[in-house]
């Protein structure tokens, strides 16, 4: 079986790697992939742009792939799944209609309101003056969101009115292009966040293990938001009782509401949840795809072959599939970023120490995000090529074990300016101690 994976992040490397755990998957093609997928056995990158829909469709047909899986939101929102399906290529991932769940926050809010799904109260504006008047009336703290896709940068949690007003001005002055010409203003929710990635065939929906993301760049959750600096799964915050409620109050009503709108949704419904101080789950946002770096901790724990799960969704027989099986382990992931990220950073630094990871007995995997192979020659060096460079994941018997292994692996990897958070494990370690830095000396946060 040949499978096509579209995207070039750590998420796509993790998807390709997990698919290839099954001997039934003979080849994975990544468009365009990265340095990690380039060096993965039975995996091949095709150097094509993600927005070249015609080229991607032609490639999928020529290679005779059994199905395609689309990683990022942008091609989903732009209708790549529809194009592939029109060429008779089965796809795991929603069409343009279903992708609105992520691509328009207002659309998702209306769906939630109609289906009685718990979320923050909100109002939507296409006019800056009206938006500001609403903020003045509501007071702070308050949350300002560009309506469309803004690469995770369109949200401002404003603790003061002035910050909210500035965010409205920025959005309408074109900071996020067309995505920011409509603004959603939301009630501030207190609580703790958790990510639930659920798979659906449009009828049945089943959650994967809940995961904890770490969005801020700095230790102690300080500084600006990033694409995600680390993760672990299963997140203890999402107890089995809470997951029951998420299934009943959020996931099932979401799929039913999509169906009511005539949308045949096959893919991931990613519910970013706030668990309020009273213990109630509320939706912060929906994504229409796998999360990054959540995927890098969730998929390595999946014992059921991934292609079986994805094909069951594609063929609408998820209800008949036995419950997902999970390894008897937990997973931790720490992201290594380029110095300066999420601000300006340099690319093209040589990454050393990746080879040493193989067979070191630490069960650590370096999923590549922003990396590329310098040339297609065997043993060609791997270079940094993005802000988030590597997502180093390890499984363990418990979180202490998993993160000790992940941080030991990280200590073997070097590139100029490498930065990572040493506190990703802190919420789940049996005792809070920072991971040792490169000299093996723990420092204060
Ligand atoms: P989003 O891109 O919608 O996930 O928002 C980015 C981050 O902003 C979330 O992960 C939350 O930490 C925060 N956030 C978004 N909406 C709210 C809200 N209504 N109340 C509090 N925090 C929020
Ligand atoms: N980890 C956040 C996201 O994938 O959007």
GROMACS .gro file of C-alpha atoms and ligand atoms in nm:
model
  473
    1UNK     CA    1   0.000   0.000   0.000
    2UNK     CA    2   0.128   0.343  -0.097
    3UNK     CA    3   0.014   0.652   0.090
    4UNK     CA    4   0.053   1.021   0.014
    5UNK     CA    5   0.114   1.266   0.299
    6UNK     CA    6   0.083   1.638   0.221
    7UNK     CA    7   0.278   1.882   0.439
    8UNK     CA    8   0.630   1.942   0.571
    9UNK     CA    9   0.610   1.971   0.950
   10UNK     CA   10   0.686   1.757   1.251
   11UNK     CA   11   0.326   1.643   1.235
   12UNK     CA   12   0.372   1.505   0.883
   13UNK     CA   13   0.698   1.330   0.978
   14UNK     CA   14   0.513   1.169   1.270
   15UNK     CA   15   0.225   1.064   1.043
   16UNK     CA   16   0.465   0.913   0.787
   17UNK     CA   17   0.669   0.740   1.059
   18UNK     CA   18   0.358   0.592   1.221
   19UNK     CA   19   0.215   0.471   0.890
   20UNK     CA   20   0.547   0.298   0.818
   21UNK     CA   21   0.535   0.102   1.145
   22UNK     CA   22   0.306  -0.132   0.952
   23UNK     CA   23   0.474  -0.359   0.695
   24UNK     CA   24   0.158  -0.328   0.486
   25UNK     CA   25   0.255   0.028   0.405
   26UNK     CA   26   0.518  -0.023   0.140
   27UNK     CA   27   0.581   0.342   0.058
   28UNK     CA   28   0.493   0.686   0.185
   29UNK     CA   29   0.527   0.988  -0.044
   30UNK     CA   30   0.555   1.328   0.121
   31UNK     CA   31   0.474   1.649  -0.062
   32UNK     CA   32   0.701   1.831   0.001
   33UNK     CA   33   0.823   1.661   0.322
   34UNK     CA   34   1.138   1.767   0.509
   35UNK     CA   35   1.483   1.639   0.611
   36UNK     CA   36   1.324   1.379   0.836
   37UNK     CA   37   1.092   1.227   0.581
   38UNK     CA   38   1.375   1.237   0.323
   39UNK     CA   39   1.583   1.003   0.538
   40UNK     CA   40   1.303   0.774   0.657
   41UNK     CA   41   1.318   0.424   0.507
   42UNK     CA   42   1.040   0.350   0.251
   43UNK     CA   43   0.960   0.722   0.243
   44UNK     CA   44   1.020   0.959  -0.045
   45UNK     CA   45   0.977   1.335  -0.080
   46UNK     CA   46   0.826   1.485  -0.394
   47UNK     CA   47   0.945   1.840  -0.442
   48UNK     CA   48   0.615   2.010  -0.519
   49UNK     CA   49   0.434   2.307  -0.379
   50UNK     CA   50   0.143   2.238  -0.144
   51UNK     CA   51  -0.071   2.481  -0.348
   52UNK     CA   52   0.000   2.300  -0.677
   53UNK     CA   53  -0.327   2.105  -0.661
   54UNK     CA   54  -0.309   1.991  -1.021
   55UNK     CA   55   0.044   1.858  -0.977
   56UNK     CA   56  -0.047   1.684  -0.651
   57UNK     CA   57  -0.349   1.515  -0.810
   58UNK     CA   58  -0.142   1.401  -1.107
   59UNK     CA   59   0.127   1.265  -0.874
   60UNK     CA   60  -0.129   1.075  -0.662
   61UNK     CA   61  -0.287   0.917  -0.969
   62UNK     CA   62   0.049   0.828  -1.129
   63UNK     CA   63   0.185   0.669  -0.812
   64UNK     CA   64  -0.139   0.479  -0.752
   65UNK     CA   65  -0.167   0.578  -0.387
   66UNK     CA   66  -0.429   0.397  -0.181
   67UNK     CA   67  -0.521   0.724  -0.011
   68UNK     CA   68  -0.391   1.068   0.076
   69UNK     CA   69  -0.373   1.244   0.409
   70UNK     CA   70  -0.351   1.622   0.418
   71UNK     CA   71  -0.166   1.765   0.720
   72UNK     CA   72  -0.201   2.145   0.720
   73UNK     CA   73  -0.518   2.355   0.732
   74UNK     CA   74  -0.442   2.583   0.437
   75UNK     CA   75  -0.471   2.321   0.159
   76UNK     CA   76  -0.776   2.169   0.332
   77UNK     CA   77  -0.947   2.509   0.344
   78UNK     CA   78  -0.854   2.568  -0.019
   79UNK     CA   79  -1.017   2.243  -0.131
   80UNK     CA   80  -0.728   2.003  -0.198
   81UNK     CA   81  -0.931   1.711  -0.057
   82UNK     CA   82  -1.215   1.793  -0.300
   83UNK     CA   83  -0.973   1.803  -0.594
   84UNK     CA   84  -0.816   1.468  -0.503
   85UNK     CA   85  -1.157   1.307  -0.454
   86UNK     CA   86  -1.268   1.435  -0.795
   87UNK     CA   87  -0.975   1.232  -0.933
   88UNK     CA   88  -1.097   0.923  -0.740
   89UNK     CA   89  -0.815   0.945  -0.482
   90UNK     CA   90  -0.955   0.863  -0.135
   91UNK     CA   91  -0.860   1.128   0.120
   92UNK     CA   92  -0.839   1.149   0.496
   93UNK     CA   93  -0.921   1.515   0.556
   94UNK     CA   94  -1.230   1.731   0.514
   95UNK     CA   95  -1.332   1.913   0.198
   96UNK     CA   96  -1.351   2.291   0.173
   97UNK     CA   97  -1.696   2.286   0.334
   98UNK     CA   98  -1.589   2.096   0.647
   99UNK     CA   99  -1.261   2.284   0.680
  100UNK     CA  100  -1.462   2.598   0.765
  101UNK     CA  101  -1.464   2.454   1.115
  102UNK     CA  102  -1.112   2.599   1.138
  103UNK     CA  103  -1.103   2.846   0.849
  104UNK     CA  104  -1.386   3.066   0.981
  105UNK     CA  105  -1.412   3.114   1.354
  106UNK     CA  106  -1.755   3.276   1.313
  107UNK     CA  107  -1.881   2.978   1.112
  108UNK     CA  108  -1.760   2.744   1.388
  109UNK     CA  109  -1.923   2.964   1.653
  110UNK     CA  110  -2.259   2.949   1.473
  111UNK     CA  111  -2.234   2.573   1.447
  112UNK     CA  112  -2.156   2.549   1.819
  113UNK     CA  113  -2.443   2.782   1.910
  114UNK     CA  114  -2.692   2.580   1.707
  115UNK     CA  115  -2.571   2.250   1.847
  116UNK     CA  116  -2.555   2.375   2.206
  117UNK     CA  117  -2.184   2.305   2.232
  118UNK     CA  118  -2.026   2.482   2.531
  119UNK     CA  119  -1.791   2.764   2.428
  120UNK     CA  120  -1.716   3.127   2.512
  121UNK     CA  121  -1.983   3.389   2.437
  122UNK     CA  122  -1.882   3.597   2.137
  123UNK     CA  123  -1.977   3.858   1.881
  124UNK     CA  124  -1.850   3.906   1.527
  125UNK     CA  125  -1.766   4.237   1.356
  126UNK     CA  126  -1.667   4.354   1.009
  127UNK     CA  127  -1.625   4.713   1.126
  128UNK     CA  128  -1.351   4.842   1.360
  129UNK     CA  129  -1.563   5.111   1.529
  130UNK     CA  130  -1.841   4.870   1.620
  131UNK     CA  131  -1.585   4.617   1.746
  132UNK     CA  132  -1.421   4.878   1.969
  133UNK     CA  133  -1.757   4.995   2.106
  134UNK     CA  134  -1.837   4.634   2.196
  135UNK     CA  135  -1.502   4.593   2.374
  136UNK     CA  136  -1.559   4.915   2.571
  137UNK     CA  137  -1.897   4.785   2.677
  138UNK     CA  138  -1.771   4.435   2.772
  139UNK     CA  139  -1.450   4.540   2.948
  140UNK     CA  140  -1.128   4.340   2.993
  141UNK     CA  141  -1.005   4.071   3.002
  142UNK     CA  142  -1.135   3.993   2.656
  143UNK     CA  143  -1.015   3.796   2.354
  144UNK     CA  144  -0.978   3.933   1.998
  145UNK     CA  145  -0.954   3.686   1.708
  146UNK     CA  146  -0.904   3.735   1.336
  147UNK     CA  147  -1.183   3.531   1.178
  148UNK     CA  148  -0.980   3.350   0.912
  149UNK     CA  149  -0.658   3.148   0.902
  150UNK     CA  150  -0.366   3.342   1.050
  151UNK     CA  151  -0.110   3.066   1.116
  152UNK     CA  152  -0.199   3.064   1.485
  153UNK     CA  153  -0.106   3.433   1.524
  154UNK     CA  154  -0.452   3.588   1.495
  155UNK     CA  155  -0.551   3.566   1.863
  156UNK     CA  156  -0.491   3.833   2.129
  157UNK     CA  157  -0.583   3.761   2.487
  158UNK     CA  158  -0.617   4.120   2.611
  159UNK     CA  159  -0.588   4.179   2.983
  160UNK     CA  160  -0.647   4.554   2.925
  161UNK     CA  161  -0.889   4.744   2.704
  162UNK     CA  162  -0.600   4.925   2.529
  163UNK     CA  163  -0.449   4.593   2.416
  164UNK     CA  164  -0.786   4.486   2.277
  165UNK     CA  165  -0.831   4.814   2.089
  166UNK     CA  166  -0.479   4.784   1.944
  167UNK     CA  167  -0.550   4.426   1.832
  168UNK     CA  168  -0.869   4.537   1.656
  169UNK     CA  169  -0.682   4.817   1.477
  170UNK     CA  170  -0.404   4.578   1.372
  171UNK     CA  171  -0.647   4.321   1.239
  172UNK     CA  172  -0.847   4.571   1.033
  173UNK     CA  173  -0.533   4.745   0.908
  174UNK     CA  174  -0.441   4.428   0.723
  175UNK     CA  175  -0.194   4.247   0.951
  176UNK     CA  176  -0.361   3.914   0.866
  177UNK     CA  177  -0.481   4.010   0.518
  178UNK     CA  178  -0.837   3.912   0.433
  179UNK     CA  179  -0.842   3.677   0.736
  180UNK     CA  180  -0.849   3.979   0.967
  181UNK     CA  181  -1.121   4.184   0.799
  182UNK     CA  182  -1.373   4.009   1.020
  183UNK     CA  183  -1.302   3.993   1.392
  184UNK     CA  184  -1.448   3.770   1.658
  185UNK     CA  185  -1.456   3.910   2.010
  186UNK     CA  186  -1.483   3.650   2.277
  187UNK     CA  187  -1.542   3.623   2.646
  188UNK     CA  188  -1.220   3.540   2.833
  189UNK     CA  189  -1.233   3.187   2.971
  190UNK     CA  190  -1.035   3.087   3.274
  191UNK     CA  191  -0.903   2.738   3.317
  192UNK     CA  192  -0.658   2.484   3.183
  193UNK     CA  193  -0.626   2.387   2.818
  194UNK     CA  194  -0.612   2.041   2.668
  195UNK     CA  195  -0.618   1.917   2.308
  196UNK     CA  196  -0.852   1.639   2.202
  197UNK     CA  197  -0.790   1.511   1.851
  198UNK     CA  198  -1.081   1.298   1.736
  199UNK     CA  199  -1.120   1.098   1.416
  200UNK     CA  200  -1.447   1.083   1.228
  201UNK     CA  201  -1.592   0.921   0.919
  202UNK     CA  202  -1.878   1.171   0.922
  203UNK     CA  203  -2.100   0.950   1.136
  204UNK     CA  204  -1.898   0.802   1.419
  205UNK     CA  205  -1.638   1.007   1.606
  206UNK     CA  206  -1.370   0.870   1.836
  207UNK     CA  207  -1.111   1.061   2.036
  208UNK     CA  208  -0.744   0.977   2.039
  209UNK     CA  209  -0.561   1.012   2.371
  210UNK     CA  210  -0.585   1.369   2.506
  211UNK     CA  211  -0.267   1.574   2.478
  212UNK     CA  212  -0.116   1.878   2.644
  213UNK     CA  213   0.039   2.142   2.420
  214UNK     CA  214   0.276   2.421   2.541
  215UNK     CA  215   0.216   2.724   2.321
  216UNK     CA  216   0.435   2.989   2.483
  217UNK     CA  217   0.801   3.031   2.390
  218UNK     CA  218   0.929   3.080   2.744
  219UNK     CA  219   0.961   2.858   3.048
  220UNK     CA  220   0.679   2.899   3.295
  221UNK     CA  221   0.448   2.975   2.998
  222UNK     CA  222   0.592   3.324   2.950
  223UNK     CA  223   0.635   3.523   2.632
  224UNK     CA  224   0.461   3.511   2.295
  225UNK     CA  225   0.265   3.220   2.149
  226UNK     CA  226   0.438   2.980   1.912
  227UNK     CA  227   0.328   2.686   1.702
  228UNK     CA  228   0.388   2.470   2.011
  229UNK     CA  229   0.707   2.406   2.213
  230UNK     CA  230   0.631   2.064   2.357
  231UNK     CA  231   0.359   1.820   2.445
  232UNK     CA  232   0.272   1.512   2.639
  233UNK     CA  233   0.005   1.244   2.626
  234UNK     CA  234  -0.215   1.118   2.774
  235UNK     CA  235  -0.288   1.447   2.952
  236UNK     CA  236  -0.388   1.358   3.310
  237UNK     CA  237  -0.615   1.666   3.316
  238UNK     CA  238  -0.853   1.490   3.079
  239UNK     CA  239  -0.975   1.212   3.305
  240UNK     CA  240  -1.191   0.930   3.164
  241UNK     CA  241  -1.497   1.100   3.316
  242UNK     CA  242  -1.410   1.427   3.144
  243UNK     CA  243  -1.347   1.248   2.814
  244UNK     CA  244  -1.698   1.096   2.841
  245UNK     CA  245  -1.840   1.446   2.868
  246UNK     CA  246  -1.627   1.570   2.578
  247UNK     CA  247  -1.760   1.286   2.366
  248UNK     CA  248  -2.124   1.352   2.459
  249UNK     CA  249  -2.128   1.731   2.489
  250UNK     CA  250  -1.880   1.829   2.218
  251UNK     CA  251  -1.764   1.564   1.970
  252UNK     CA  252  -2.091   1.387   1.889
  253UNK     CA  253  -2.292   1.712   1.859
  254UNK     CA  254  -2.023   1.855   1.631
  255UNK     CA  255  -2.043   1.567   1.386
  256UNK     CA  256  -2.423   1.574   1.399
  257UNK     CA  257  -2.421   1.950   1.327
  258UNK     CA  258  -2.183   1.900   1.034
  259UNK     CA  259  -2.412   1.629   0.898
  260UNK     CA  260  -2.717   1.856   0.940
  261UNK     CA  261  -2.541   2.103   0.715
  262UNK     CA  262  -2.498   1.836   0.451
  263UNK     CA  263  -2.123   1.809   0.518
  264UNK     CA  264  -1.968   1.466   0.478
  265UNK     CA  265  -1.667   1.513   0.707
  266UNK     CA  266  -1.386   1.258   0.702
  267UNK     CA  267  -1.081   1.357   0.901
  268UNK     CA  268  -0.971   1.501   1.233
  269UNK     CA  269  -1.188   1.718   1.450
  270UNK     CA  270  -0.936   1.878   1.682
  271UNK     CA  271  -1.109   2.033   1.982
  272UNK     CA  272  -0.893   2.282   2.172
  273UNK     CA  273  -1.061   2.278   2.511
  274UNK     CA  274  -1.063   2.493   2.820
  275UNK     CA  275  -1.136   2.301   3.138
  276UNK     CA  276  -1.295   2.568   3.354
  277UNK     CA  277  -1.230   2.595   3.730
  278UNK     CA  278  -1.564   2.419   3.787
  279UNK     CA  279  -1.441   2.128   3.572
  280UNK     CA  280  -1.654   2.189   3.263
  281UNK     CA  281  -1.505   2.142   2.914
  282UNK     CA  282  -1.556   2.437   2.676
  283UNK     CA  283  -1.434   2.474   2.320
  284UNK     CA  284  -1.161   2.735   2.264
  285UNK     CA  285  -1.132   2.651   1.897
  286UNK     CA  286  -1.174   2.374   1.644
  287UNK     CA  287  -0.907   2.269   1.399
  288UNK     CA  288  -0.979   2.052   1.097
  289UNK     CA  289  -0.650   1.858   1.108
  290UNK     CA  290  -0.399   1.689   1.335
  291UNK     CA  291  -0.231   1.918   1.591
  292UNK     CA  292   0.138   1.994   1.599
  293UNK     CA  293   0.314   1.893   1.828
  294UNK     CA  294   0.026   1.688   1.976
  295UNK     CA  295   0.047   1.439   1.688
  296UNK     CA  296   0.411   1.370   1.776
  297UNK     CA  297   0.304   1.232   2.116
  298UNK     CA  298  -0.033   1.078   2.031
  299UNK     CA  299   0.046   0.873   1.721
  300UNK     CA  300   0.358   0.698   1.859
  301UNK     CA  301   0.133   0.561   2.137
  302UNK     CA  302  -0.124   0.418   1.896
  303UNK     CA  303  -0.097   0.039   1.876
  304UNK     CA  304  -0.368  -0.009   1.612
  305UNK     CA  305  -0.202   0.036   1.272
  306UNK     CA  306  -0.266   0.394   1.161
  307UNK     CA  307  -0.354   0.302   0.803
  308UNK     CA  308  -0.633   0.075   0.934
  309UNK     CA  309  -0.780   0.358   1.135
  310UNK     CA  310  -0.757   0.611   0.851
  311UNK     CA  311  -0.902   0.368   0.598
  312UNK     CA  312  -1.190   0.287   0.832
  313UNK     CA  313  -1.271   0.659   0.837
  314UNK     CA  314  -1.238   0.691   0.460
  315UNK     CA  315  -1.461   0.387   0.403
  316UNK     CA  316  -1.714   0.496   0.667
  317UNK     CA  317  -1.675   0.192   0.886
  318UNK     CA  318  -1.530   0.351   1.197
  319UNK     CA  319  -1.824   0.221   1.405
  320UNK     CA  320  -1.724  -0.138   1.318
  321UNK     CA  321  -1.356  -0.092   1.404
  322UNK     CA  322  -1.256  -0.234   1.744
  323UNK     CA  323  -1.165   0.034   2.000
  324UNK     CA  324  -0.826   0.196   1.929
  325UNK     CA  325  -0.549   0.003   2.103
  326UNK     CA  326  -0.279   0.198   2.288
  327UNK     CA  327   0.071   0.107   2.395
  328UNK     CA  328   0.124   0.067   2.765
  329UNK     CA  329   0.333   0.384   2.786
  330UNK     CA  330   0.317   0.761   2.795
  331UNK     CA  331   0.487   1.005   2.559
  332UNK     CA  332   0.669   1.334   2.599
  333UNK     CA  333   0.790   1.569   2.329
  334UNK     CA  334   1.024   1.869   2.347
  335UNK     CA  335   1.060   2.104   2.052
  336UNK     CA  336   1.403   2.240   1.958
  337UNK     CA  337   1.366   2.578   1.790
  338UNK     CA  338   1.596   2.816   1.609
  339UNK     CA  339   1.728   3.101   1.826
  340UNK     CA  340   1.501   3.406   1.794
  341UNK     CA  341   1.185   3.210   1.711
  342UNK     CA  342   0.895   3.312   1.709
  343UNK     CA  343   1.068   3.634   1.597
  344UNK     CA  344   1.329   3.645   1.318
  345UNK     CA  345   1.572   3.352   1.305
  346UNK     CA  346   1.837   3.217   1.070
  347UNK     CA  347   1.813   2.903   0.858
  348UNK     CA  348   2.075   2.673   0.714
  349UNK     CA  349   2.259   2.572   1.035
  350UNK     CA  350   2.398   2.220   1.027
  351UNK     CA  351   2.232   1.986   1.278
  352UNK     CA  352   2.471   1.747   1.450
  353UNK     CA  353   2.402   1.439   1.657
  354UNK     CA  354   2.089   1.304   1.489
  355UNK     CA  355   2.254   0.975   1.389
  356UNK     CA  356   2.341   0.894   1.748
  357UNK     CA  357   1.973   0.869   1.830
  358UNK     CA  358   1.922   0.549   1.636
  359UNK     CA  359   1.952   0.247   1.854
  360UNK     CA  360   2.057   0.432   2.168
  361UNK     CA  361   1.798   0.238   2.359
  362UNK     CA  362   1.628   0.555   2.471
  363UNK     CA  363   1.324   0.506   2.253
  364UNK     CA  364   1.362   0.867   2.141
  365UNK     CA  365   1.260   0.982   1.796
  366UNK     CA  366   1.356   1.319   1.650
  367UNK     CA  367   1.060   1.420   1.437
  368UNK     CA  368   1.181   1.685   1.196
  369UNK     CA  369   0.987   2.007   1.147
  370UNK     CA  370   1.188   2.288   0.986
  371UNK     CA  371   1.474   2.085   0.840
  372UNK     CA  372   1.600   1.993   0.498
  373UNK     CA  373   1.865   1.769   0.353
  374UNK     CA  374   2.145   1.976   0.198
  375UNK     CA  375   2.147   1.760  -0.114
  376UNK     CA  376   1.998   1.430  -0.220
  377UNK     CA  377   2.337   1.256  -0.177
  378UNK     CA  378   2.334   0.981   0.087
  379UNK     CA  379   2.472   1.110   0.419
  380UNK     CA  380   2.409   1.467   0.311
  381UNK     CA  381   2.394   1.693   0.619
  382UNK     CA  382   2.060   1.797   0.764
  383UNK     CA  383   2.016   2.174   0.790
  384UNK     CA  384   1.774   2.388   0.987
  385UNK     CA  385   1.502   2.531   0.763
  386UNK     CA  386   1.239   2.677   0.993
  387UNK     CA  387   1.156   2.819   1.335
  388UNK     CA  388   1.058   2.497   1.500
  389UNK     CA  389   1.332   2.258   1.393
  390UNK     CA  390   1.288   1.924   1.570
  391UNK     CA  391   1.025   1.766   1.793
  392UNK     CA  392   1.206   1.510   2.006
  393UNK     CA  393   0.961   1.251   2.135
  394UNK     CA  394   1.017   0.965   2.371
  395UNK     CA  395   0.793   0.698   2.514
  396UNK     CA  396   0.838   0.588   2.872
  397UNK     CA  397   0.682   0.388   3.151
  398UNK     CA  398   0.581   0.717   3.314
  399UNK     CA  399   0.638   1.086   3.242
  400UNK     CA  400   0.963   1.102   3.442
  401UNK     CA  401   1.097   0.820   3.230
  402UNK     CA  402   0.968   0.959   2.898
  403UNK     CA  403   1.101   1.310   2.954
  404UNK     CA  404   1.436   1.191   3.094
  405UNK     CA  405   1.483   1.003   2.768
  406UNK     CA  406   1.366   1.295   2.554
  407UNK     CA  407   1.597   1.542   2.729
  408UNK     CA  408   1.889   1.297   2.712
  409UNK     CA  409   1.832   1.273   2.337
  410UNK     CA  410   1.817   1.652   2.307
  411UNK     CA  411   2.151   1.683   2.486
  412UNK     CA  412   2.305   1.483   2.199
  413UNK     CA  413   2.171   1.715   1.928
  414UNK     CA  414   2.344   2.040   1.844
  415UNK     CA  415   2.294   2.329   1.607
  416UNK     CA  416   2.388   2.696   1.644
  417UNK     CA  417   2.135   2.890   1.846
  418UNK     CA  418   1.925   2.586   1.944
  419UNK     CA  419   1.660   2.673   2.203
  420UNK     CA  420   1.420   2.449   2.391
  421UNK     CA  421   1.208   2.473   2.702
  422UNK     CA  422   1.337   2.269   2.995
  423UNK     CA  423   1.005   2.272   3.177
  424UNK     CA  424   0.775   2.080   2.942
  425UNK     CA  425   0.754   1.793   3.188
  426UNK     CA  426   0.703   1.997   3.500
  427UNK     CA  427   0.326   1.957   3.532
  428UNK     CA  428   0.355   1.579   3.516
  429UNK     CA  429   0.684   1.499   3.685
  430UNK     CA  430   0.659   1.327   4.019
  431UNK     CA  431   0.871   1.608   4.162
  432UNK     CA  432   0.931   1.938   3.987
  433UNK     CA  433   1.290   1.972   3.877
  434UNK     CA  434   1.414   2.131   3.560
  435UNK     CA  435   1.575   1.908   3.305
  436UNK     CA  436   1.953   1.939   3.320
  437UNK     CA  437   2.100   2.177   3.065
  438UNK     CA  438   2.385   2.074   2.836
  439UNK     CA  439   2.639   2.082   3.118
  440UNK     CA  440   2.419   1.862   3.326
  441UNK     CA  441   2.359   2.143   3.574
  442UNK     CA  442   2.002   2.224   3.659
  443UNK     CA  443   1.936   2.596   3.657
  444UNK     CA  444   1.657   2.797   3.808
  445UNK     CA  445   1.373   2.886   3.572
  446LIG     P1  446  -0.652   2.974   1.929
  446LIG     O1  447  -0.562   3.010   1.814
  446LIG     O2  448  -0.796   3.005   1.907
  446LIG     O3  449  -0.622   2.838   1.985
  446LIG     O4  450  -0.608   3.069   2.048
  446LIG     C1  451  -0.474   3.071   2.091
  446LIG     C2  452  -0.470   3.069   2.239
  446LIG     O5  453  -0.535   3.184   2.291
  446LIG     C3  454  -0.545   2.952   2.302
  446LIG     O6  455  -0.470   2.837   2.305
  446LIG     C4  456  -0.574   3.008   2.439
  446LIG     O7  457  -0.459   2.996   2.522
  446LIG     C5  458  -0.599   3.152   2.412
  446LIG     N1  459  -0.743   3.176   2.401
  446LIG     C6  460  -0.818   3.174   2.288
  446LIG     N2  461  -0.947   3.200   2.315
  446LIG     C7  462  -0.954   3.222   2.448
  446LIG     C8  463  -1.061   3.255   2.538
  446LIG     N3  464  -1.187   3.276   2.496
  446LIG     N4  465  -1.032   3.269   2.670
  446LIG     C9  466  -0.905   3.253   2.713
  446LIG     N5  467  -0.801   3.221   2.635
  446LIG    C10  468  -0.825   3.206   2.503
  447LIG     N1  469  -0.077   2.268   1.865
  447LIG     C1  470  -0.166   2.365   1.815
  447LIG     C2  471  -0.209   2.342   1.677
  447LIG     O1  472  -0.174   2.244   1.614
  447LIG     O2  473  -0.282   2.425   1.625
   0.00000   0.00000   0.00000
